[in-house]
Coordinates of C-alpha atoms in Angstrom, one line a residue:
X707 CA -14.3 -30.8 19.1
X708 CA -16.9 -31.9 17.0
X709 CA -18.7 -33.5 18.8
X710 CA -22.3 -34.4 17.7
X711 CA -21.5 -33.5 14.1
X712 CA -22.5 -36.7 12.8
X713 CA -25.7 -36.9 14.6
X714 CA -27.4 -33.9 12.2
X715 CA -29.4 -34.1 8.5
X716 CA -27.3 -32.6 6.8
X717 CA -28.9 -34.0 4.1
X718 CA -32.0 -32.1 4.8
X719 CA -30.4 -29.2 5.4
X720 CA -29.8 -26.6 2.7
X721 CA -26.1 -25.1 1.3
X722 CA -25.4 -22.1 -1.5
X723 CA -25.1 -25.2 -3.3
X724 CA -27.8 -27.4 -2.2
X725 CA -27.9 -29.7 0.3
X726 CA -25.1 -29.9 3.2
X727 CA -24.1 -33.0 2.9
X728 CA -20.7 -32.4 2.5
X729 CA -20.6 -29.5 5.6
X730 CA -19.2 -32.7 8.3
X731 CA -16.1 -33.1 6.0
X732 CA -15.4 -29.8 4.7
X733 CA -15.7 -28.4 9.3
X734 CA -12.5 -31.3 9.3
X735 CA -10.9 -30.5 7.0
X736 CA -10.7 -26.6 8.3
X737 CA -9.0 -27.8 11.4
X738 CA -6.1 -29.8 8.7
X739 CA -2.7 -28.5 9.0
X740 CA -2.5 -28.6 5.9
X741 CA -3.0 -25.8 4.5
X742 CA -3.8 -25.8 1.5
X743 CA -6.7 -28.8 2.3
X744 CA -7.9 -25.4 5.5
X745 CA -8.1 -23.2 3.0
X746 CA -9.9 -24.9 1.0
X747 CA -12.6 -26.3 3.0
X748 CA -13.2 -23.7 4.2
X749 CA -13.5 -21.5 0.9
X750 CA -16.1 -23.3 0.2
X751 CA -17.8 -23.4 3.3
X752 CA -17.8 -19.4 3.8
X753 CA -19.3 -19.8 -0.5
X754 CA -22.0 -22.3 1.2
X755 CA -22.9 -20.6 4.1
X756 CA -23.2 -17.5 3.1
X757 CA -23.5 -16.7 -0.1
X758 CA -24.3 -12.6 -1.4
X759 CA -25.8 -11.1 1.5
X760 CA -27.8 -14.5 1.2
X761 CA -28.0 -17.1 4.8
X762 CA -29.5 -20.7 4.8
X763 CA -30.3 -23.2 6.8
X764 CA -27.4 -25.6 7.4
X765 CA -25.4 -21.8 8.3
X766 CA -26.9 -21.8 11.8
X767 CA -25.9 -25.4 13.0
X768 CA -22.3 -25.4 11.7
X769 CA -21.7 -22.1 13.9
X770 CA -20.7 -24.8 17.0
X771 CA -18.8 -26.2 15.2
X772 CA -17.0 -23.0 14.3
X773 CA -16.5 -21.4 17.1
X774 CA -15.1 -24.7 18.3
X775 CA -12.7 -24.0 15.7
X776 CA -11.7 -20.3 16.8
X777 CA -12.2 -21.0 21.0
X778 CA -9.3 -23.1 19.6
X779 CA -5.7 -21.8 20.4
X780 CA -4.4 -24.6 18.0
X781 CA -6.0 -23.7 14.8
X782 CA -4.2 -22.4 12.5
X783 CA -7.3 -19.5 10.8
X784 CA -8.5 -18.5 14.1
X785 CA -9.2 -15.5 12.6
X786 CA -10.8 -16.2 9.6
X787 CA -12.6 -18.1 11.2
X788 CA -14.4 -15.3 14.2
X789 CA -14.4 -13.5 10.4
X790 CA -17.1 -15.6 8.8
X791 CA -19.6 -15.8 11.7
X792 CA -19.1 -12.5 11.4
X793 CA -20.5 -12.7 8.4
X794 CA -23.6 -14.9 9.4
X795 CA -24.4 -12.5 11.7
X796 CA -23.6 -8.9 11.1
X797 CA -23.9 -9.4 6.8
X798 CA -20.9 -7.3 4.9
X799 CA -19.8 -5.4 7.9
X800 CA -19.3 -2.4 6.4
X801 CA -19.0 1.9 4.8
X802 CA -20.8 0.7 2.2
X803 CA -24.1 0.6 3.6
X804 CA -23.2 2.2 7.0
X805 CA -23.3 0.5 9.8
X806 CA -25.7 -1.1 10.4
X807 CA -26.9 -4.8 9.5
X808 CA -26.4 -4.8 5.7
X809 CA -28.8 -7.4 4.1
X810 CA -32.0 -5.2 4.8
X811 CA -31.9 -6.4 8.1
X812 CA -31.1 -3.3 9.5
X813 CA -34.6 -2.6 10.9
X814 CA -34.4 -5.4 12.9
X815 CA -31.1 -3.5 15.1
X816 CA -32.4 -0.8 14.4
X817 CA -35.1 -1.5 16.8
X818 CA -37.8 -1.2 13.9
X819 CA -39.0 -4.9 13.2
X820 CA -41.8 -5.6 11.1
X821 CA -43.3 -8.5 10.4
X822 CA -42.0 -10.4 7.1
X823 CA -43.7 -9.3 4.0
X824 CA -43.1 -12.9 1.8
X825 CA -42.2 -16.5 3.0
X826 CA -38.6 -16.3 1.8
X827 CA -38.1 -13.2 3.4
X828 CA -40.0 -14.7 7.2
X829 CA -37.0 -17.9 6.4
X830 CA -34.6 -15.3 6.3
X831 CA -35.5 -13.2 8.9
X832 CA -35.7 -16.7 11.0
X833 CA -32.5 -17.4 9.9
X834 CA -30.6 -15.0 10.9
X835 CA -31.8 -14.2 14.8
X836 CA -30.9 -18.4 15.0
X837 CA -27.5 -17.6 13.7
X838 CA -27.4 -14.5 16.0
X839 CA -28.9 -16.1 18.9
X840 CA -26.1 -19.5 18.1
X841 CA -23.4 -16.9 19.1
X842 CA -24.3 -15.3 21.2
X843 CA -23.6 -17.9 24.0
X844 CA -19.9 -17.1 23.3
X845 CA -19.7 -14.1 23.8
X846 CA -17.5 -14.4 27.1
X847 CA -15.4 -16.5 25.0
X848 CA -15.1 -14.3 22.8
X849 CA -13.9 -11.5 24.6
X850 CA -10.8 -12.8 25.7
X851 CA -9.7 -13.2 22.3
X852 CA -10.3 -9.6 21.7
X853 CA -7.9 -8.9 24.6
X854 CA -5.7 -11.5 24.6
X855 CA -5.6 -13.3 20.8
X856 CA -3.2 -13.1 18.3
X857 CA -3.2 -9.4 16.2
X858 CA -5.1 -10.4 14.0
X859 CA -7.4 -12.9 16.1
X860 CA -7.8 -9.7 17.8
X861 CA -9.2 -8.0 15.0
X862 CA -11.6 -10.0 13.5
X863 CA -12.9 -10.8 17.4
X864 CA -13.1 -7.4 18.0
X865 CA -15.5 -6.9 14.8
X866 CA -17.4 -10.3 15.8
X867 CA -18.6 -8.3 19.2
X868 CA -19.4 -5.1 16.8
X869 CA -22.2 -7.3 15.7
X870 CA -24.1 -8.3 19.5
X871 CA -26.3 -5.2 20.2
X872 CA -28.3 -7.4 22.4
X873 CA -24.9 -7.9 24.7
X874 CA -24.2 -3.7 23.7
X875 CA -24.3 -3.1 27.8
X876 CA -21.5 -5.4 28.5
X877 CA -19.6 -5.5 24.9
X878 CA -18.8 -1.7 25.0
X879 CA -17.1 -1.4 28.3
X880 CA -14.4 -3.8 27.3
X881 CA -13.7 -2.8 24.2
X882 CA -13.2 0.1 24.9
X883 CA -10.9 -0.9 27.9
X884 CA -8.9 -3.0 25.0
X885 CA -8.1 0.2 23.4
X886 CA -6.7 1.2 26.5
X887 CA -4.6 -1.2 26.7
X888 CA -4.1 -1.3 23.1
X889 CA -1.1 -0.6 21.4
X890 CA -1.4 -1.7 17.7
X891 CA -3.4 0.7 15.4
X892 CA -4.4 -1.5 13.4
X893 CA -7.0 -3.2 16.6
X894 CA -7.8 -0.1 17.6
X895 CA -9.0 0.5 14.4
X896 CA -11.7 -2.2 14.0
X897 CA -12.3 -1.6 17.5
X898 CA -13.2 1.9 16.7
X899 CA -15.8 0.0 13.5
X900 CA -17.1 -2.3 15.9
X901 CA -17.5 0.7 18.3
X902 CA -19.5 2.3 15.5
X903 CA -21.7 -1.3 14.8
X904 CA -22.9 -1.4 18.6
X905 CA -23.5 2.5 19.8
X906 CA -24.8 4.0 15.7
X907 CA -28.5 5.4 16.8
X908 CA -27.7 5.1 19.9
X909 CA -24.1 7.4 20.0
X910 CA -23.1 6.0 24.6
X911 CA -19.6 6.2 23.5
X912 CA -20.2 8.5 20.7
X913 CA -18.2 11.3 23.3
X914 CA -15.0 8.5 23.8
X915 CA -15.2 8.3 19.7
X916 CA -14.4 12.5 18.8
X917 CA -11.7 11.8 20.9
X918 CA -9.8 9.0 19.5
X919 CA -10.5 11.2 16.3
X920 CA -9.0 14.4 18.1
X921 CA -6.4 12.5 19.5
X922 CA -5.3 8.3 19.2
X923 CA -1.6 9.2 17.5
X924 CA -2.6 6.8 14.4
X925 CA -3.5 8.5 11.7
X926 CA -6.0 5.5 10.9
X927 CA -7.0 5.2 13.9
X928 CA -9.1 9.1 13.1
X929 CA -9.7 8.8 9.9
X930 CA -11.5 5.6 11.4
X931 CA -13.4 6.7 13.6
X932 CA -14.9 9.7 12.2
X933 CA -16.1 7.4 9.9
X934 CA -17.4 5.9 12.7
X935 CA -18.7 8.8 14.1
X936 CA -20.4 9.8 10.3
X937 CA -22.9 7.8 9.7
X938 CA -24.0 7.1 13.6
X939 CA -24.7 10.5 13.3
X940 CA -23.0 12.7 15.4
X941 CA -24.0 16.0 14.4
X942 CA -22.5 18.2 16.6
X943 CA -18.9 16.9 15.8
X944 CA -18.8 18.1 12.1
X945 CA -15.3 19.9 11.8
X946 CA -13.6 17.3 14.2
X947 CA -15.3 14.9 11.5
X948 CA -13.9 16.5 8.3
X949 CA -10.2 17.7 9.5
X950 CA -10.1 13.9 10.3
X951 CA -11.5 12.6 7.0
X952 CA -9.3 15.4 5.0
X953 CA -6.1 13.7 6.7
X954 CA -7.3 10.7 5.2
X955 CA -8.3 11.4 1.5
X956 CA -4.1 13.7 2.0
X957 CA -3.5 10.0 2.7
X958 CA -4.8 8.1 1.2
X959 CA -2.7 6.6 -1.6
X960 CA 0.4 6.3 0.6
X961 CA 1.1 3.7 3.4
X962 CA -2.3 4.6 5.2
X963 CA -4.5 3.2 1.7
X964 CA -2.3 0.2 1.9
X965 CA -3.5 -0.3 6.5
X966 CA -6.9 0.8 5.9
X967 CA -7.4 -2.4 3.1
X968 CA -5.8 -4.9 5.0
X969 CA -8.6 -4.2 7.8
X970 CA -12.0 -6.7 7.0
X971 CA -14.2 -3.6 6.9
X972 CA -11.7 -1.8 4.7
X973 CA -12.0 -3.9 0.5
X974 CA -13.3 -1.4 -1.1
X975 CA -10.4 1.0 -0.3
X976 CA -10.2 4.0 2.5
X977 CA -10.8 7.1 -0.7
X978 CA -13.7 4.8 -1.1
X979 CA -15.4 5.0 1.9
X980 CA -14.0 8.6 3.1
X981 CA -16.1 9.9 -0.8
X982 CA -19.3 7.7 0.8
X983 CA -18.8 9.3 4.1
X984 CA -18.9 12.8 3.1
X985 CA -22.3 12.6 1.7
X986 CA -23.8 11.7 5.7
X987 CA -22.1 15.3 6.2
X988 CA -23.9 18.4 5.6
X989 CA -22.9 19.8 1.6
X990 CA -21.3 23.2 2.8
X991 CA -18.9 21.6 5.8
X992 CA -18.0 18.5 2.9
X993 CA -16.8 21.3 0.4
X994 CA -13.5 21.4 2.2
X995 CA -12.6 18.0 0.8
X996 CA -13.6 18.9 -2.7
X997 CA -10.0 20.1 -3.1
X998 CA -9.1 15.8 -2.3
X999 CA -11.9 14.8 -4.4
X1000 CA -10.4 15.8 -7.3
X1001 CA -6.4 15.2 -7.1
X1002 CA -6.3 11.3 -6.4
X1003 CA -9.5 11.5 -8.5
X1004 CA -7.8 10.7 -11.5
X1005 CA -5.6 7.8 -9.3
X1006 CA -8.8 5.5 -8.3
X1007 CA -9.2 2.6 -9.9
X1008 CA -12.1 0.0 -9.5
X1009 CA -15.4 -0.2 -6.9
X1010 CA -13.1 3.4 -4.7
X1011 CA -13.8 5.2 -8.0
X1012 CA -17.9 5.2 -6.8
X1013 CA -17.1 6.7 -3.2
X1014 CA -14.7 9.2 -4.3
X1015 CA -17.7 10.5 -6.9
X1016 CA -20.5 10.6 -4.7
X1017 CA -18.4 11.9 -2.0
X1018 CA -17.5 15.4 -5.7
X1019 CA -20.8 15.0 -6.6
X1020 CA -21.8 15.8 -2.8
X1021 CA -19.6 18.2 -2.0
X1022 CA -20.1 20.4 -5.4
X1023 CA -23.6 19.8 -6.2
X1024 CA -25.6 20.1 -3.2
X1025 CA -27.2 22.8 -1.9
X1026 CA -24.9 25.6 -4.3
X1027 CA -25.0 28.6 -4.5
X1028 CA -25.2 30.5 -7.8
X1029 CA -21.4 33.0 -7.0
X1030 CA -18.9 32.6 -9.9
X1031 CA -16.6 30.1 -7.2
X1032 CA -19.8 28.1 -7.3
X1033 CA -20.4 27.6 -10.7
X1034 CA -16.0 27.5 -11.3
X1035 CA -15.7 24.9 -8.8
X1036 CA -19.1 23.2 -10.2
X1037 CA -18.0 23.7 -13.8
X1038 CA -14.0 21.8 -12.7
X1039 CA -15.6 18.6 -11.1
X1040 CA -17.4 18.3 -14.2
X1041 CA -15.1 18.3 -16.0
X1042 CA -13.5 16.1 -14.0
X1043 CA -15.9 13.8 -14.5
X1044 CA -15.8 14.1 -17.9
X1045 CA -12.5 13.2 -19.7
X1046 CA -11.6 10.7 -17.0
X1047 CA -12.2 7.2 -18.7
X1048 CA -13.4 4.5 -16.3
X1049 CA -16.8 7.0 -15.3
X1050 CA -18.5 6.3 -18.2
X1051 CA -16.9 2.6 -18.1
X1052 CA -18.6 2.5 -15.1
X1053 CA -22.8 1.0 -14.5
X1054 CA -23.0 2.3 -11.1
X1055 CA -21.7 5.8 -12.1
X1056 CA -23.9 6.2 -14.7
X1057 CA -26.9 5.7 -12.6
X1058 CA -25.4 8.4 -10.0
X1059 CA -24.8 10.4 -12.1
X1060 CA -28.8 10.3 -13.5
X1061 CA -29.9 10.2 -9.2
X1062 CA -28.6 14.1 -9.6
X1063 CA -30.9 15.2 -13.0
X1064 CA -26.7 15.1 -15.3
X1065 CA -26.4 12.7 -18.5
X1066 CA -25.5 9.6 -18.2
X1067 CA -24.4 10.4 -22.1
X1068 CA -20.4 10.9 -22.2
X1069 CA -21.7 13.8 -25.3
X1070 CA -24.1 15.3 -23.7
X1071 CA -22.9 16.0 -20.6
X1072 CA -19.6 17.3 -22.4
X1073 CA -22.5 19.3 -24.5
X1074 CA -24.2 20.6 -21.0
X1075 CA -20.6 22.3 -19.8
X1076 CA -19.4 23.5 -23.1
X1077 CA -17.0 20.8 -23.6
X1078 CA -16.2 17.8 -25.3
X1079 CA -14.0 15.0 -26.0
X1080 CA -12.6 17.2 -29.0
X1081 CA -12.1 20.0 -26.4
X1082 CA -9.2 18.2 -25.0
X1083 CA -7.1 16.8 -27.5
X1084 CA -7.0 20.5 -28.4
X1085 CA -6.0 21.9 -24.9
X1086 CA -3.1 19.3 -24.1
X1087 CA -1.9 20.5 -27.7
X1088 CA -2.2 23.9 -27.0
X1089 CA -0.8 23.4 -23.2
X1090 CA 1.8 20.8 -24.3
X1091 CA 2.7 23.8 -28.0
X1092 CA 2.5 26.6 -24.9
X1093 CA 5.6 24.8 -22.4
X1094 CA 8.1 24.7 -26.1
X1095 CA 6.8 28.5 -25.9
X1096 CA 7.7 28.7 -21.8
X1097 CA 11.2 26.4 -22.4
X1098 CA 12.6 29.1 -25.2
X1099 CA 11.7 32.1 -22.8
X1100 CA 8.6 33.2 -25.4
X1101 CA 6.5 34.0 -22.4
X1102 CA 3.9 36.2 -24.4
X1103 CA 2.8 32.9 -26.6
X1104 CA 3.4 30.7 -24.1
X1105 CA 1.0 32.4 -22.3
X1106 CA -1.6 32.8 -24.6
X1107 CA -1.8 28.6 -25.2
X1108 CA -1.9 28.4 -21.6
X1109 CA -4.7 30.5 -21.3
X1110 CA -6.6 28.4 -23.9
X1111 CA -5.6 25.3 -22.3
X1112 CA -7.2 26.5 -19.3
X1113 CA -9.8 27.2 -20.6
X1114 CA -10.1 24.0 -22.5
X1115 CA -9.3 21.8 -19.7
X1116 CA -10.3 24.2 -16.3
X1117 CA -10.0 20.6 -14.1
X1118 CA -5.8 20.4 -14.9
X1119 CA -4.5 22.3 -11.8
X1120 CA -0.6 22.4 -13.9
X1121 CA -2.3 24.6 -16.8
X1122 CA -3.9 26.6 -14.2
X1123 CA -0.7 27.1 -12.0
X1124 CA 1.4 27.9 -16.0
X1125 CA -0.8 30.4 -16.0
X1126 CA -0.1 32.6 -13.3
X1127 CA 3.6 31.7 -13.8
X1128 CA 3.9 33.6 -17.5
X1129 CA 1.8 36.6 -15.8
X1130 CA 4.3 36.9 -12.6
X1131 CA 7.3 36.4 -14.8
X1132 CA 5.7 39.1 -17.5
X1133 CA 5.4 41.5 -14.6
X1134 CA 1.0 41.1 -14.7
X1135 CA 0.7 41.1 -11.1
X1136 CA -2.4 42.7 -11.1
X1137 CA -3.6 40.7 -13.5
X1138 CA -1.1 37.3 -12.1
X1139 CA -3.1 38.0 -8.4
X1140 CA -6.6 38.2 -10.3
X1141 CA -5.9 35.1 -11.3
X1142 CA -4.3 33.3 -8.9
X1143 CA -7.2 34.5 -6.3
X1144 CA -9.5 32.7 -9.5
X1145 CA -7.0 28.9 -9.9
X1146 CA -7.4 29.1 -6.0
X1147 CA -11.1 28.0 -5.5
X1148 CA -10.7 25.6 -7.4
X1149 CA -7.2 24.2 -6.4
X1150 CA -6.7 25.4 -2.9
X1151 CA -5.0 22.7 -2.3
X1152 CA -1.3 23.1 -4.9
X1153 CA 1.1 24.5 -3.0
X1154 CA 2.0 25.7 -6.0
X1155 CA -0.3 28.1 -7.0
X1156 CA 0.3 29.4 -2.6
X1157 CA 3.9 29.8 -3.7
X1158 CA 3.8 31.7 -6.6
X1159 CA 0.4 33.4 -5.1
X1160 CA 2.7 34.1 -2.3
X1161 CA 5.6 35.2 -4.9
X1162 CA 3.5 38.0 -6.8
X1163 CA 2.3 39.0 -2.8
X1164 CA 5.8 40.1 -2.5
X1165 CA 6.0 41.6 -5.2
X1166 CA 3.7 43.9 -4.2
X1167 CA 5.4 44.9 -1.0
X1168 CA 2.5 42.7 0.3
X1169 CA 4.7 41.2 2.7
X1170 CA 3.0 39.4 5.9
X1171 CA 0.4 38.0 3.4
X1172 CA 2.9 36.9 0.9
X1173 CA 4.1 35.3 4.7
X1174 CA 0.9 33.7 4.9
X1175 CA 0.7 32.8 1.4
X1176 CA 3.9 30.7 1.3
X1177 CA 3.1 28.7 4.4
X1178 CA 0.0 27.6 3.3
X1179 CA 2.3 26.0 0.7
X1180 CA 4.7 24.8 3.0
X1181 CA 2.1 23.3 4.8
X1182 CA -0.2 21.5 2.0
X1183 CA 3.2 20.6 0.5
X1184 CA 4.7 18.5 3.5
X1185 CA 1.0 17.0 3.2
X1186 CA 1.1 16.0 -0.3
X1187 CA 4.8 14.7 0.5
X1188 CA 3.6 12.4 2.9
X1189 CA 0.8 10.8 0.6
X1190 CA 3.7 10.1 -1.8
X1191 CA 6.2 8.6 0.8
X1192 CA 8.7 11.1 1.0
X1193 CA 7.5 12.0 4.7
X1194 CA 11.8 12.6 4.5
X1195 CA 12.5 13.2 1.0
X1196 CA 11.3 17.6 0.0
X1197 CA 9.8 18.3 -2.9
X1198 CA 11.4 19.9 -5.7
X1199 CA 8.4 22.6 -5.2
X1200 CA 9.4 22.3 -1.1
X1201 CA 13.0 24.9 -1.4
X1202 CA 10.8 27.1 -3.7
X1203 CA 8.4 27.9 -1.1
X1204 CA 10.9 28.1 1.4
X1205 CA 12.9 30.8 -1.0
X1206 CA 10.2 32.9 -1.9
X1207 CA 8.6 33.0 2.5
X1208 CA 12.2 34.3 2.8
X1209 CA 12.7 37.2 0.5
X1210 CA 9.3 38.4 2.4
X1211 CA 10.8 38.3 5.6
X1212 CA 13.9 40.8 4.4
X1213 CA 12.2 42.8 2.7
X1214 CA 9.9 43.5 5.7
X1215 CA 12.4 43.4 8.3
X1216 CA 12.9 40.3 9.2
X1217 CA 16.7 38.9 8.6
X1218 CA 16.3 36.1 11.7
X1219 CA 14.1 34.1 10.2
X1220 CA 15.1 35.0 6.6
X1221 CA 18.7 32.9 6.9
X1222 CA 16.3 31.0 8.5
X1223 CA 14.1 30.0 5.7
X1224 CA 17.3 30.6 2.8
X1225 CA 18.9 28.3 5.1
X1226 CA 16.3 25.3 4.0
X1227 CA 16.2 26.1 1.0
X1228 CA 19.7 25.3 0.8
X1229 CA 19.9 22.5 2.6
X1230 CA 16.9 21.0 -0.3
X1231 CA 19.0 23.0 -3.1
X1232 CA 22.0 23.4 -3.2
X1233 CA 21.1 25.8 -7.0
X1234 CA 18.9 27.9 -4.5
X1235 CA 22.7 29.4 -3.2
X1236 CA 23.5 30.3 -6.9
X1237 CA 19.5 32.5 -6.3
X1238 CA 20.4 34.1 -3.3
X1239 CA 23.8 35.2 -3.9
X1240 CA 22.6 38.4 -7.1
X1241 CA 19.0 38.1 -6.0
X1242 CA 18.8 41.9 -5.0
X1243 CA 15.8 40.9 -2.1
X1244 CA 19.1 40.3 0.1
X1245 CA 20.4 43.2 -0.4
X1246 CA 19.8 43.6 3.9
X1247 CA 21.3 40.1 4.3
X1248 CA 24.9 40.6 2.3
X1249 CA 26.8 42.0 6.1
X1250 CA 25.4 39.3 8.0
X1251 CA 27.9 35.7 8.5
X1252 CA 25.4 33.6 8.2
X1253 CA 24.1 34.9 4.9
X1254 CA 27.7 34.7 3.6
X1255 CA 28.3 31.5 5.1
X1256 CA 25.4 30.1 3.1
X1257 CA 27.0 31.7 0.4
X1258 CA 30.1 30.7 0.2
X1259 CA 28.1 26.5 0.2
X1260 CA 27.2 27.6 -3.3
X1261 CA 28.7 26.2 -6.3
X1262 CA 28.6 28.1 -9.3
X1263 CA 28.0 25.5 -11.8
X1264 CA 24.2 25.1 -12.2
X1265 CA 21.1 27.1 -13.1
X1266 CA 17.9 27.2 -10.3
X1267 CA 15.5 24.4 -11.7
X1268 CA 12.7 27.1 -10.3
X1269 CA 13.4 30.2 -12.2
X1270 CA 12.8 33.4 -9.7
X1271 CA 12.3 36.5 -12.1

């Protein structure tokens, strides 16, 4: 396995730690049966041979021996070794810098080679080319692993194949064949990423990737293929891309985000990579993703936060018009940034704000939109007072407090919901409709606001529009349930949406659909049976046997959780 390793003058070859005299020992230890010995050796080799994007003279000389290890069936760490070689050949290979090579070598692969400008750059290019050429001979064997290896090996082998653009005529059809025979979503996602690396700027597999983005049964694969298309410049597929990216944002803090982080290119998190990807698309089309970005913004940490902020700024500020809706959206986005502590503790984000012409000082940023950190305390106090008044059924006082909170906290969706709800309870339907339409311009992803919109429309006898609003809210609520990994459970809002839609159906003369929705509401929350028994909206249903069957299951001990009127 290590034939000829001792004939190499390792002492005259450099690594990140100096002379490469330890490399032969570490390569042999990487084949050890003892896990601790093997893992320690691989960790040292990774740092010595590829450190912060830099390769070293010892790197290409170690590659044949690493391949000997990776191609040997009995090697326990085959996937890790293949991933290591991928870095030697292709750099970081992630969405942060697009799909082209990292480390400043993108122009080489894009067919725009230039002469090195410094001796250090000349050496870096020479070492990289040596690494590339030292590994090309192993491509057929890597292709075999991409088709027949274990799951982790198939992932790593596929991504390594994505680095060999000079061999793309053979590799692209092979990866497509692997994809069509693959059952594991995680592996198909890696194959999709590799195809993107190979097709960047050429897009000879764009049609295949578009088909994946539209039709693959796994959300992970649809989202990754859409990011690949965006980074590869598939101009004609923007709507398909944005739809899949929105799906990814809706699920990024659940199981989908966990699966994504298991991929070698997913270390910065799904929401961050989607945020970065959105900046590759026209601003007008990415605006539909803005509510999702704001939803996940408060729950995002670490490196992913930078990508989310990039997406928010691009969607909110890029090529923005000057309509009142645009102004409200921009102010809500800026307020969300102002009140997020992590934004002001991350140097990369404050530099990003400067790039967009925004103040990087928090106080100055707040002053630019007439908000300050003190406004947060005042707004939260007003909100708490509103909750107390509403609990005591003092709705006028509650409304006053919620309106004050909304002025101070324009990015808080629950504040807007409470303003609308109190206007509805007070019977101020026209004001409520105007307020909910303003709120939906900023919080279009709020199921609660859509339900309140539907309820207000029903009160105005606009039943068809009320049904549409409730249906939209139920669709959003189902997506939110999947995001929280509660796909088999109802959220507390779901029965409310069904109940309001049932009211609209009953009053517009569609009793069958009304009973269906009431049955769903009662199944999800028994309290709604009590509500329907006294609700005048359902007078037309009282002679129906199925309605009476619903009422006969009522337990009159409790009152509805969500006030109906």
